[in-house]
mmCIF file of C-alpha atoms in Angstrom:
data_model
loop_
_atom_site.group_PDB
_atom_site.id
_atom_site.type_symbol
_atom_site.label_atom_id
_atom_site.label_comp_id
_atom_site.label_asym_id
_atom_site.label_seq_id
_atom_site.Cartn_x
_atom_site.Cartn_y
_atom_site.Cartn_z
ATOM 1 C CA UNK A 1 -156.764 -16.915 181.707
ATOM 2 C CA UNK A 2 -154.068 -15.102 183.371
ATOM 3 C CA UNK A 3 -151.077 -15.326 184.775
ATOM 4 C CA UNK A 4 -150.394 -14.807 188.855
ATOM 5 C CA UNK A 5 -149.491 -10.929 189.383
ATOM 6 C CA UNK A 6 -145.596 -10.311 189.546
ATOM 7 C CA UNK A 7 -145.725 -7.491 192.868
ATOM 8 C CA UNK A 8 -147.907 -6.402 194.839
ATOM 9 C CA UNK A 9 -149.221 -3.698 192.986
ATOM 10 C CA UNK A 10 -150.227 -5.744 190.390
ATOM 11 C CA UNK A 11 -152.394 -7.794 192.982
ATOM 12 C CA UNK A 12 -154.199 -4.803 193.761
ATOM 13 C CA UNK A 13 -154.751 -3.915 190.607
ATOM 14 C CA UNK A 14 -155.930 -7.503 189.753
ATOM 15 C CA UNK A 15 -158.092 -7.560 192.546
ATOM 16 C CA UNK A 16 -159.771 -3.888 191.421
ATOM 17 C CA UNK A 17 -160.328 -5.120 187.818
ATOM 18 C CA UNK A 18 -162.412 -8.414 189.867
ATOM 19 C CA UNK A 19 -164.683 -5.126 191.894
ATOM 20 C CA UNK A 20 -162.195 -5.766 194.787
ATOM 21 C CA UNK A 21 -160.774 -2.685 196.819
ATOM 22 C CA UNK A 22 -158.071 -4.341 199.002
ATOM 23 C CA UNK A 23 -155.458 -2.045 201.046
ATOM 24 C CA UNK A 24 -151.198 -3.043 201.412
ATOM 25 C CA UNK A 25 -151.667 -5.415 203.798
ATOM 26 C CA UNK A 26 -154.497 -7.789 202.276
ATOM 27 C CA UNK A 27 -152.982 -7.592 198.819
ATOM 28 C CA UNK A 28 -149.213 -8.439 200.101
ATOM 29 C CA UNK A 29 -150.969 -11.558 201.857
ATOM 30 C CA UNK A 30 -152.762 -12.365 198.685
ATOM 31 C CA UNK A 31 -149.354 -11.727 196.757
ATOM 32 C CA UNK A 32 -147.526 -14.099 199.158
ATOM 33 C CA UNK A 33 -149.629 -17.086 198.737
ATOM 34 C CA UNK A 34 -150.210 -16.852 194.850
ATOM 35 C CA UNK A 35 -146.020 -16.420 194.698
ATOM 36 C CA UNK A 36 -144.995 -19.198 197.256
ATOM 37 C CA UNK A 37 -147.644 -21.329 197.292
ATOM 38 C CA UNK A 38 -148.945 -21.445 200.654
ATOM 39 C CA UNK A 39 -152.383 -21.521 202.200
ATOM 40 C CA UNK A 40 -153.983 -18.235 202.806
ATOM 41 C CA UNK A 41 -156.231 -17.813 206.499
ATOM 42 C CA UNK A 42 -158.438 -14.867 206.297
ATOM 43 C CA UNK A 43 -159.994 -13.749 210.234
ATOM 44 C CA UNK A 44 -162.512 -11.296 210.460
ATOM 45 C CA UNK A 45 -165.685 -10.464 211.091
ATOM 46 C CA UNK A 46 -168.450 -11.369 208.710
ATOM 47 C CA UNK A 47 -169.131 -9.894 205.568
ATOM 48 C CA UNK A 48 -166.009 -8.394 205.826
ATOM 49 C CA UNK A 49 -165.526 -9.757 201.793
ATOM 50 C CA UNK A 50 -163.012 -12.662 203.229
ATOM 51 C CA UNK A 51 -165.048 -15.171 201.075
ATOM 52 C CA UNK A 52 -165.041 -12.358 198.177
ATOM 53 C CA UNK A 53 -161.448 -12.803 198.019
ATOM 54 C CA UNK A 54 -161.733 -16.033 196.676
ATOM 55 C CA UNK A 55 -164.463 -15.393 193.812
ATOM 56 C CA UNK A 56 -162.660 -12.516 193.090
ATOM 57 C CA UNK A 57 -159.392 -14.381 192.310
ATOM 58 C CA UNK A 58 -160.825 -17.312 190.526
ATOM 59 C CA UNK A 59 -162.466 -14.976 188.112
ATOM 60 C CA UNK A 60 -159.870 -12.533 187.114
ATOM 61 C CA UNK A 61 -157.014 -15.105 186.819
ATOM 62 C CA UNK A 62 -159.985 -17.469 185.001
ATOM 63 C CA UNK A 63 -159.567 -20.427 187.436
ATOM 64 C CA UNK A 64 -162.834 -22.740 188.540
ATOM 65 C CA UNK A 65 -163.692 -22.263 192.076
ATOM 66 C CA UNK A 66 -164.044 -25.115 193.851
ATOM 67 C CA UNK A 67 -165.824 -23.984 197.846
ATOM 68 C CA UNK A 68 -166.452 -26.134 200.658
ATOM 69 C CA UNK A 69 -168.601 -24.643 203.378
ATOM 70 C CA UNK A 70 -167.662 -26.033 206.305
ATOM 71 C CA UNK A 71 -170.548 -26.442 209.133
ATOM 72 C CA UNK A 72 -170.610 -28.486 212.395
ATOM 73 C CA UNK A 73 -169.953 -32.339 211.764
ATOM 74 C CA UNK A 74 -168.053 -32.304 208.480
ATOM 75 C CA UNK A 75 -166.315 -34.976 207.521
ATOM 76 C CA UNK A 76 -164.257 -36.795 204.992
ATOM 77 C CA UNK A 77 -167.810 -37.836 203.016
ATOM 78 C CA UNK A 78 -168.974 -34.605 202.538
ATOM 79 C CA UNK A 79 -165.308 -32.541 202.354
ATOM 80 C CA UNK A 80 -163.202 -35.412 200.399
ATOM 81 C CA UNK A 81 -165.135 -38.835 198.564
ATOM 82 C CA UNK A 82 -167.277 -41.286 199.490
ATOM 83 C CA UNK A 83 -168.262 -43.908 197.438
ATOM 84 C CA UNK A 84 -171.776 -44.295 195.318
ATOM 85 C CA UNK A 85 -173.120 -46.828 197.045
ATOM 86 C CA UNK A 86 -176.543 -46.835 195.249
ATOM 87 C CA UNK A 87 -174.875 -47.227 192.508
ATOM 88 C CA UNK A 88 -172.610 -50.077 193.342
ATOM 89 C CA UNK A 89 -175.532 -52.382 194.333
ATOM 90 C CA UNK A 90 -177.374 -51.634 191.493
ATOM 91 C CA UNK A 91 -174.718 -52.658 188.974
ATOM 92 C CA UNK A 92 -173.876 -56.313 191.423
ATOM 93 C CA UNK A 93 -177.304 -56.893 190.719
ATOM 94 C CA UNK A 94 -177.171 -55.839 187.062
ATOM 95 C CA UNK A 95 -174.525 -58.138 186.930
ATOM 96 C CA UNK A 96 -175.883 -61.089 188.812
ATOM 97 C CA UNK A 97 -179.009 -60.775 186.464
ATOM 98 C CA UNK A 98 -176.889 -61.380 183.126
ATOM 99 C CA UNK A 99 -175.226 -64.195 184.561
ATOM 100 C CA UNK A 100 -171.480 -62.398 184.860
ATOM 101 C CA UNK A 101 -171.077 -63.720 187.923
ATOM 102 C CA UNK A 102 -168.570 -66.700 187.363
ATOM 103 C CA UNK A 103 -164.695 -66.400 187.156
ATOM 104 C CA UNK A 104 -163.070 -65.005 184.501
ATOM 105 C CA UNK A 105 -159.466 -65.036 183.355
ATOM 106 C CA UNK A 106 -158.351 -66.949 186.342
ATOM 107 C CA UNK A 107 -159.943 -64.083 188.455
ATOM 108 C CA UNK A 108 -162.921 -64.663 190.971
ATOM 109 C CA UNK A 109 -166.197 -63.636 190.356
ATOM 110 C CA UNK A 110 -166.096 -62.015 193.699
ATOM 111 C CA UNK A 111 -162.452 -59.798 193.470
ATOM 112 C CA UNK A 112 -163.783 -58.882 189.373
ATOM 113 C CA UNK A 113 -166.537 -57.637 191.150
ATOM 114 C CA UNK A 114 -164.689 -55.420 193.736
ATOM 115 C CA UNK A 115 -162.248 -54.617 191.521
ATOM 116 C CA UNK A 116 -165.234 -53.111 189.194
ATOM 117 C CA UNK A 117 -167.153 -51.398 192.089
ATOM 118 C CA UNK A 118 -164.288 -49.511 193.444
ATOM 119 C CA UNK A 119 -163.290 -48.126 190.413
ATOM 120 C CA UNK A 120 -163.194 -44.249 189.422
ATOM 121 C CA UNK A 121 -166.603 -44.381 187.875
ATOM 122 C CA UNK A 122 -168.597 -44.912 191.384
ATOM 123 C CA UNK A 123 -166.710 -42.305 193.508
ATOM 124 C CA UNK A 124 -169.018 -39.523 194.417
ATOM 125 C CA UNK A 125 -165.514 -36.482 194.151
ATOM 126 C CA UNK A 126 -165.912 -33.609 196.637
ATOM 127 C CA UNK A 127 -164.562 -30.480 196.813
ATOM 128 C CA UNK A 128 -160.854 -31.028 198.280
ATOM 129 C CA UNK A 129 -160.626 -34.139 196.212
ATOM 130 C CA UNK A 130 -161.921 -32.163 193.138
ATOM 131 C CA UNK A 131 -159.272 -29.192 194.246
ATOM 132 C CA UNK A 132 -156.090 -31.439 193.172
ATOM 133 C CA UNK A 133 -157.394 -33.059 190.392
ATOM 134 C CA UNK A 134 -156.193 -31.876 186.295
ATOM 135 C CA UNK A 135 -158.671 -29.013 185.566
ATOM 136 C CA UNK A 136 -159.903 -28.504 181.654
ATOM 137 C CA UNK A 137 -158.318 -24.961 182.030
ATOM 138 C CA UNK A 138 -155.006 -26.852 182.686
ATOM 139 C CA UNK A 139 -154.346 -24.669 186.126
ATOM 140 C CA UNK A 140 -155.097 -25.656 189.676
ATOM 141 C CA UNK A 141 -158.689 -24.226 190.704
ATOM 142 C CA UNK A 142 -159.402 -21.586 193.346
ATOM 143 C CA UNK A 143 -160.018 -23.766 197.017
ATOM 144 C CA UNK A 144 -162.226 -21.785 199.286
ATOM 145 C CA UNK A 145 -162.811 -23.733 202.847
ATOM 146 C CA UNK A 146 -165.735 -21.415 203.852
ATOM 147 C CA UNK A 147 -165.918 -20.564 207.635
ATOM 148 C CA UNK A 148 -163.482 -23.227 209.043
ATOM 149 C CA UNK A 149 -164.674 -22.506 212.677
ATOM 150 C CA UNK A 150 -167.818 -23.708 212.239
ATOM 151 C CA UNK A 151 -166.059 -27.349 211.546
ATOM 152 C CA UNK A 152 -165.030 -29.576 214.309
ATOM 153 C CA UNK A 153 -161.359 -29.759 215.682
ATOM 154 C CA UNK A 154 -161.481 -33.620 214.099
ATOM 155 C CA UNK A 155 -161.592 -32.213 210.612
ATOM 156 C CA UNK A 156 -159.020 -29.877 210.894
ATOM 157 C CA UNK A 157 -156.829 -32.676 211.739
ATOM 158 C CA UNK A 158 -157.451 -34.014 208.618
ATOM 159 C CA UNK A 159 -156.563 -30.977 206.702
ATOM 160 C CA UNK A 160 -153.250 -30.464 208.515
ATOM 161 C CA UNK A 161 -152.572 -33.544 206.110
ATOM 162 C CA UNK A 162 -153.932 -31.739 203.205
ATOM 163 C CA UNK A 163 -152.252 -28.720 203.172
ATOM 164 C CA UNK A 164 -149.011 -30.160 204.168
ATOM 165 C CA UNK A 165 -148.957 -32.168 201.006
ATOM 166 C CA UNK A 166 -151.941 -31.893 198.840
ATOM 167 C CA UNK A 167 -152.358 -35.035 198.546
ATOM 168 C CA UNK A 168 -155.184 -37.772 199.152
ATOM 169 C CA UNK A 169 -154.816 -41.761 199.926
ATOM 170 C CA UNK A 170 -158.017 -43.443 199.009
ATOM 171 C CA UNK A 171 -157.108 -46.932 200.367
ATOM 172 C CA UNK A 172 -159.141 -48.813 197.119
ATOM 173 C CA UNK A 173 -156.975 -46.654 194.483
ATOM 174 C CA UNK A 174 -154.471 -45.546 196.089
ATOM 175 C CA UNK A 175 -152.701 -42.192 196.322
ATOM 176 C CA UNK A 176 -154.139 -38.760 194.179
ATOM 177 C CA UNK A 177 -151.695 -35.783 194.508
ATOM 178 C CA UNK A 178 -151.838 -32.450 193.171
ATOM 179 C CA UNK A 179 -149.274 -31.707 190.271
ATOM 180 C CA UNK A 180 -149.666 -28.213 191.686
ATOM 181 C CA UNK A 181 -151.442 -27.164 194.731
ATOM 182 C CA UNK A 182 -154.696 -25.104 194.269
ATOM 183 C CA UNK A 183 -154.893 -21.558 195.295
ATOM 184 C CA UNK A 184 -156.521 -21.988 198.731
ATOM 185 C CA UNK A 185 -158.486 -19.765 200.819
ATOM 186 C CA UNK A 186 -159.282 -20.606 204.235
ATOM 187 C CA UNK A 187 -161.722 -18.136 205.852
ATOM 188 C CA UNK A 188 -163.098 -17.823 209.800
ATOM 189 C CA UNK A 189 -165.339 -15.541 211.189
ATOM 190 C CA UNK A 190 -163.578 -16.469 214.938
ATOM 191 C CA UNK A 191 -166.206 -18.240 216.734
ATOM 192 C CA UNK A 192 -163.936 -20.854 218.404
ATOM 193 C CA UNK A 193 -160.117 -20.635 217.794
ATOM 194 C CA UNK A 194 -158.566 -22.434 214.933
ATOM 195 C CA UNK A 195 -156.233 -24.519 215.412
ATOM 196 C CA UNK A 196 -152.188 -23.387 215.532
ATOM 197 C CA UNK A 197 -151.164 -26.419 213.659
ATOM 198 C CA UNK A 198 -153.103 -24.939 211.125
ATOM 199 C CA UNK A 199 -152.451 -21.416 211.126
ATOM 200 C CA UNK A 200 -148.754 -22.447 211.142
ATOM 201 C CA UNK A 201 -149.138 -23.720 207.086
ATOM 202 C CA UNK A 202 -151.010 -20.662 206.141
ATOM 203 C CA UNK A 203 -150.349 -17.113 205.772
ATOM 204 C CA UNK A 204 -152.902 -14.739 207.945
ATOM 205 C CA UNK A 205 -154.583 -11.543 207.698
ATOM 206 C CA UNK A 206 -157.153 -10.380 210.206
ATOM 207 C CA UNK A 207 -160.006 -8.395 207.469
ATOM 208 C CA UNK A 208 -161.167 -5.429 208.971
ATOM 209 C CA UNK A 209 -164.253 -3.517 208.677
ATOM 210 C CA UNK A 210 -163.008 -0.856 206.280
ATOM 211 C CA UNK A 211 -162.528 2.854 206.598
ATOM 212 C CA UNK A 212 -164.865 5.167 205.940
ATOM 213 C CA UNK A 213 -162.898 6.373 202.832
ATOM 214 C CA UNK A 214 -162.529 2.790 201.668
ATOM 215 C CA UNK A 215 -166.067 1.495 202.267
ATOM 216 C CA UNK A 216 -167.394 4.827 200.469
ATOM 217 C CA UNK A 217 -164.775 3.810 197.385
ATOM 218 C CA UNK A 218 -166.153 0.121 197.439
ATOM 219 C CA UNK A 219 -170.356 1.247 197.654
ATOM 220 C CA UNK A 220 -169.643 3.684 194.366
ATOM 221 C CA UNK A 221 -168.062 0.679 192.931
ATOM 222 C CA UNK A 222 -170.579 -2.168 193.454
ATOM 223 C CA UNK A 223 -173.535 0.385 193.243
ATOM 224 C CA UNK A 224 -172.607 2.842 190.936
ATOM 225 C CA UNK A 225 -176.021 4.517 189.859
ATOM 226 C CA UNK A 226 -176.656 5.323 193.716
ATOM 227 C CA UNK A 227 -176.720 9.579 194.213
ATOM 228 C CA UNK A 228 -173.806 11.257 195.485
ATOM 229 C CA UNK A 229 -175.179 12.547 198.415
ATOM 230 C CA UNK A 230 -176.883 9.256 199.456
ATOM 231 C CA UNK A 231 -173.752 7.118 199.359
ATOM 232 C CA UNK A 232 -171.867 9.185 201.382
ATOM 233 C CA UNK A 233 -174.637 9.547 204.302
ATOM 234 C CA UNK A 234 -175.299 5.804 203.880
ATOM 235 C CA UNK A 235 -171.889 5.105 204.463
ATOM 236 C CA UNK A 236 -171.440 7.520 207.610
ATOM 237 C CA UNK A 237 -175.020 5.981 208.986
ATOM 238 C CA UNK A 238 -173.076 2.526 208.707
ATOM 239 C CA UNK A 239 -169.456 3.771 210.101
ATOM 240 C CA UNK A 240 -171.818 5.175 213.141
ATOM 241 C CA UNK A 241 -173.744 2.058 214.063
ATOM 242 C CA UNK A 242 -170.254 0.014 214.135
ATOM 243 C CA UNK A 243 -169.206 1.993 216.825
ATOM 244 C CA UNK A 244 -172.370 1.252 218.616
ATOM 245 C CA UNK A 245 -172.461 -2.070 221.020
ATOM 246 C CA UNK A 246 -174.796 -4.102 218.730
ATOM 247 C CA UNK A 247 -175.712 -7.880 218.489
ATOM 248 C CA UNK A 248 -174.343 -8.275 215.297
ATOM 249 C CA UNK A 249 -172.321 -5.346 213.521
ATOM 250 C CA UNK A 250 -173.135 -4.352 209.758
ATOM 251 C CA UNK A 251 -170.310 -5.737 207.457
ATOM 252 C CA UNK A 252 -169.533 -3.994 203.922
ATOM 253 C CA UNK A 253 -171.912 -6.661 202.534
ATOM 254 C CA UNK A 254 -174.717 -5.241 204.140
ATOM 255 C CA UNK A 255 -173.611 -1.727 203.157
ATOM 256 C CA UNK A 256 -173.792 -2.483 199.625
ATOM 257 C CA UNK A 257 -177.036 -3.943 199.499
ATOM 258 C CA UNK A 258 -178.735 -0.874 202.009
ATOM 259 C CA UNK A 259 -177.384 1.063 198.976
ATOM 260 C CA UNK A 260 -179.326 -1.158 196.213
ATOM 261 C CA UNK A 261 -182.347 -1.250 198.312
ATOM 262 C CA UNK A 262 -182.449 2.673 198.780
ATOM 263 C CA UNK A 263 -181.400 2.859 195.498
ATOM 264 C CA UNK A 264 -184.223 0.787 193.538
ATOM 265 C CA UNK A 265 -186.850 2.937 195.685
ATOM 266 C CA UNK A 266 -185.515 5.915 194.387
ATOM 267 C CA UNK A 267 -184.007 7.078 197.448
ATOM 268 C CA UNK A 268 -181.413 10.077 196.959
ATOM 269 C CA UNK A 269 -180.666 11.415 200.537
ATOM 270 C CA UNK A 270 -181.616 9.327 203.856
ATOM 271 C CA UNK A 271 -184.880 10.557 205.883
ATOM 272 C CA UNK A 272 -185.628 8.669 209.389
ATOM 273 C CA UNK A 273 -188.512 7.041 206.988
ATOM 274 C CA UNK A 274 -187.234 5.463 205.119
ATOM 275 C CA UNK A 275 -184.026 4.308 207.560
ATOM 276 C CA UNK A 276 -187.111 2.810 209.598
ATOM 277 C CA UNK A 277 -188.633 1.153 206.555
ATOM 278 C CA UNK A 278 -185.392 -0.699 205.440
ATOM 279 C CA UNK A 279 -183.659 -0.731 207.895
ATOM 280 C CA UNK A 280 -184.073 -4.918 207.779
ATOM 281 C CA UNK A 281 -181.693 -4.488 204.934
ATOM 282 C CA UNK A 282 -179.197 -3.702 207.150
ATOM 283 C CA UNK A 283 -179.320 -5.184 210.706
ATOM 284 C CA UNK A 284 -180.236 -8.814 211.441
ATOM 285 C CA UNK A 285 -181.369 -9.072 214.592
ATOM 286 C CA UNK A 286 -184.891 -7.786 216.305
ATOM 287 C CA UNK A 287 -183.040 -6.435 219.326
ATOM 288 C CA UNK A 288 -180.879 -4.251 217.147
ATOM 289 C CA UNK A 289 -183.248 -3.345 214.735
ATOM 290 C CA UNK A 290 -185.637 -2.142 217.710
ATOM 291 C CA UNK A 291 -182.846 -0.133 219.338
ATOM 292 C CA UNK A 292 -181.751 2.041 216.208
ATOM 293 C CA UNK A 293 -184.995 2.332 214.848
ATOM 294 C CA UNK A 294 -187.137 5.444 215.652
ATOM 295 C CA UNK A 295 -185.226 8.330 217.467
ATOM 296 C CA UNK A 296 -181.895 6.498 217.661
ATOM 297 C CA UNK A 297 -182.098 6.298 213.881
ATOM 298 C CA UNK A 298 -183.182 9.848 213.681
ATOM 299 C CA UNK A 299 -180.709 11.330 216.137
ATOM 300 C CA UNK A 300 -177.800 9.175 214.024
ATOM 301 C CA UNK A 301 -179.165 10.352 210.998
ATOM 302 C CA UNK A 302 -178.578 13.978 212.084
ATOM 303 C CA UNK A 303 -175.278 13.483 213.513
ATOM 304 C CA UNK A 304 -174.651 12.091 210.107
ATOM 305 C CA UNK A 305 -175.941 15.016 208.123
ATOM 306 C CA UNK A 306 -173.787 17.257 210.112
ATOM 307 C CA UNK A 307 -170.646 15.683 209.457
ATOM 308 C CA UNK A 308 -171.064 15.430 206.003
ATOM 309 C CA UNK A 309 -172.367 19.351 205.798
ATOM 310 C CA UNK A 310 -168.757 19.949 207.887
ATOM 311 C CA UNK A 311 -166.849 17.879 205.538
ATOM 312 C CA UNK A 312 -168.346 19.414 202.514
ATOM 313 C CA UNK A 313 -167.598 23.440 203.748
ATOM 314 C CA UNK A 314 -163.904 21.772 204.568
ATOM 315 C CA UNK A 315 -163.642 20.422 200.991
ATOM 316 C CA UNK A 316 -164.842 23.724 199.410
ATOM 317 C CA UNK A 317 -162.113 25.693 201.315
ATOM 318 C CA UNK A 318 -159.211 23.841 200.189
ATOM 319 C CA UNK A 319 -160.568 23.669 196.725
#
């Protein structure tokens, strides 16, 4: 386990050694939050690598991750405790069998009994309860809340709580707070609005698709036995389609794994073919993949072929 990087160059550089390319921006925001502390939003659309962040940073600085994916109607069962309550009945009736339930001690049968049930051993922890507790690596854990949009306003009003103070009140044991607050990671892909009250205890950073440089320095990275060639018209396919009015735009996720796909079939330069064949691999949605596919992909795949060819006799002439 490592420390927290001391600048912001050492953020980058901590986030490279995790497979992470991040530019100033994103690594000053990361820098911020691991040096003061604070909540870090991440907007954008998806597979942008917002959630990457996260995994990225709890396995370079060897802290657990702890992620809750948020969806509609989350609530304090599933994101916080609830108690086992299977388990609770069976051990009152374990109990009532052997006969252990008279007073003991001057105390009821009934309030041992409560006393007993409520106890640590019969809470069901989830993850933001789990996020403040001691870890075995002695450091807070990495806290990912996963898509926060896709919660309800309700449980963000719980989590203003959370952040503010890191802290939990379960009313049967009382009050659980962090020695030190987690590293936490809030990501949304801006379906509804989240809340100000919310954004106000975080840092932000809106994630953007990257640049073509950038996204061809991240596919070499993540899939470096794909050829030369192929990366770089794979990438410029991809850069071309963003700019297109689609359904649902291609993130740098999907980038990397058109590049495994074209790579495990052997693939070294793009052909309409094979664009048609896989091109599932990279679009989601019928009425996309039905527009691009056929002479849209071929006419892309040209205009493609001829920047690269451009940028290559541009290259050669300053070299």
């Amino acid at each position: 386990m490592i420390d927290n990087p001391e600048t912001v160059a050492d953020t980058r550089a901590l986030l490279e050694r995790g497979g992470y390319l991040a530019g100033e921006a994103l690594a000053t925001a990361v820098f911020l939050a691991l040096k003061l502390e604070r909540p870090l939003l991440l907007e954008g659309e998806a597979g942008v690598g917002k959630t990457e962040i996260a995994r990225v940073l709890a396995a370079v600085l060897g802290r657990d991750l702890v992620r809750l994916q948020c969806y509609e109607g989350l609530g304090l069962a599933e994101a916080a405790y609830e108690w086992n309550y299977q388990r609770q009945l069976l051990h009152i009736r374990a109990a009532e069998a052997a006969g252990l339930g008279v007073a003991q001690n001057g105390e009821s049968a009934a309030g041992r009994m409560e006393r007993e049930i409520y106890g640590a051993d019969f809470l069901l922890k989830r993850p933001l309860l789990k996020s403040i507790e001691p870890t075995a690596v002695g450091k807070p854990p990495v806290l990912l809340i996963d898509e926060l949009d896709r919660a309800d306003e309700p449980f963000e009003a719980f989590l203003l709580e959370f952040l503010a103070d890191y802290q939990m009140t379960i009313p049967e044991l009382g009050t659980i707070k962090a020695e030190r607050p987690p590293i936490t990671i809030l990501t949304s892909n801006r379906t509804r609005e989240v809340h100000d009250a919310v954004r106000r205890r975080c840092f932000y950073h809106w994630v953007e698709f990257p640049s073509a440089a950038r996204e061809l320095a991240i596919v070499k990275l993540k899939v470096p036995q794909a050829p030369g060639e192929l990366t770089r018209q794979l990438v410029a396919f991809v850069q071309a389609l963003r700019a297109m009015d689609l359904y649902k735009t291609p993130g740098i996720a999907e980038s990397i794994n058109w590049a495994q796909a074209l790579t495990s079939l052997d693939c070294v330069a793009l052909d309409p073919e094979r664009i048609d064949s896989t091109i599932g691999t990279l679009l989601k949605y019928q009425d996309d993949i039905a527009r691009i596919r056929g002479s849209e992909a071929a006419r892309l795949l040209e205009e493609v072929k001829s920047r690269t060819r451009e940028a290559g006799l541009a290259a050669e002439e300053t070299s």
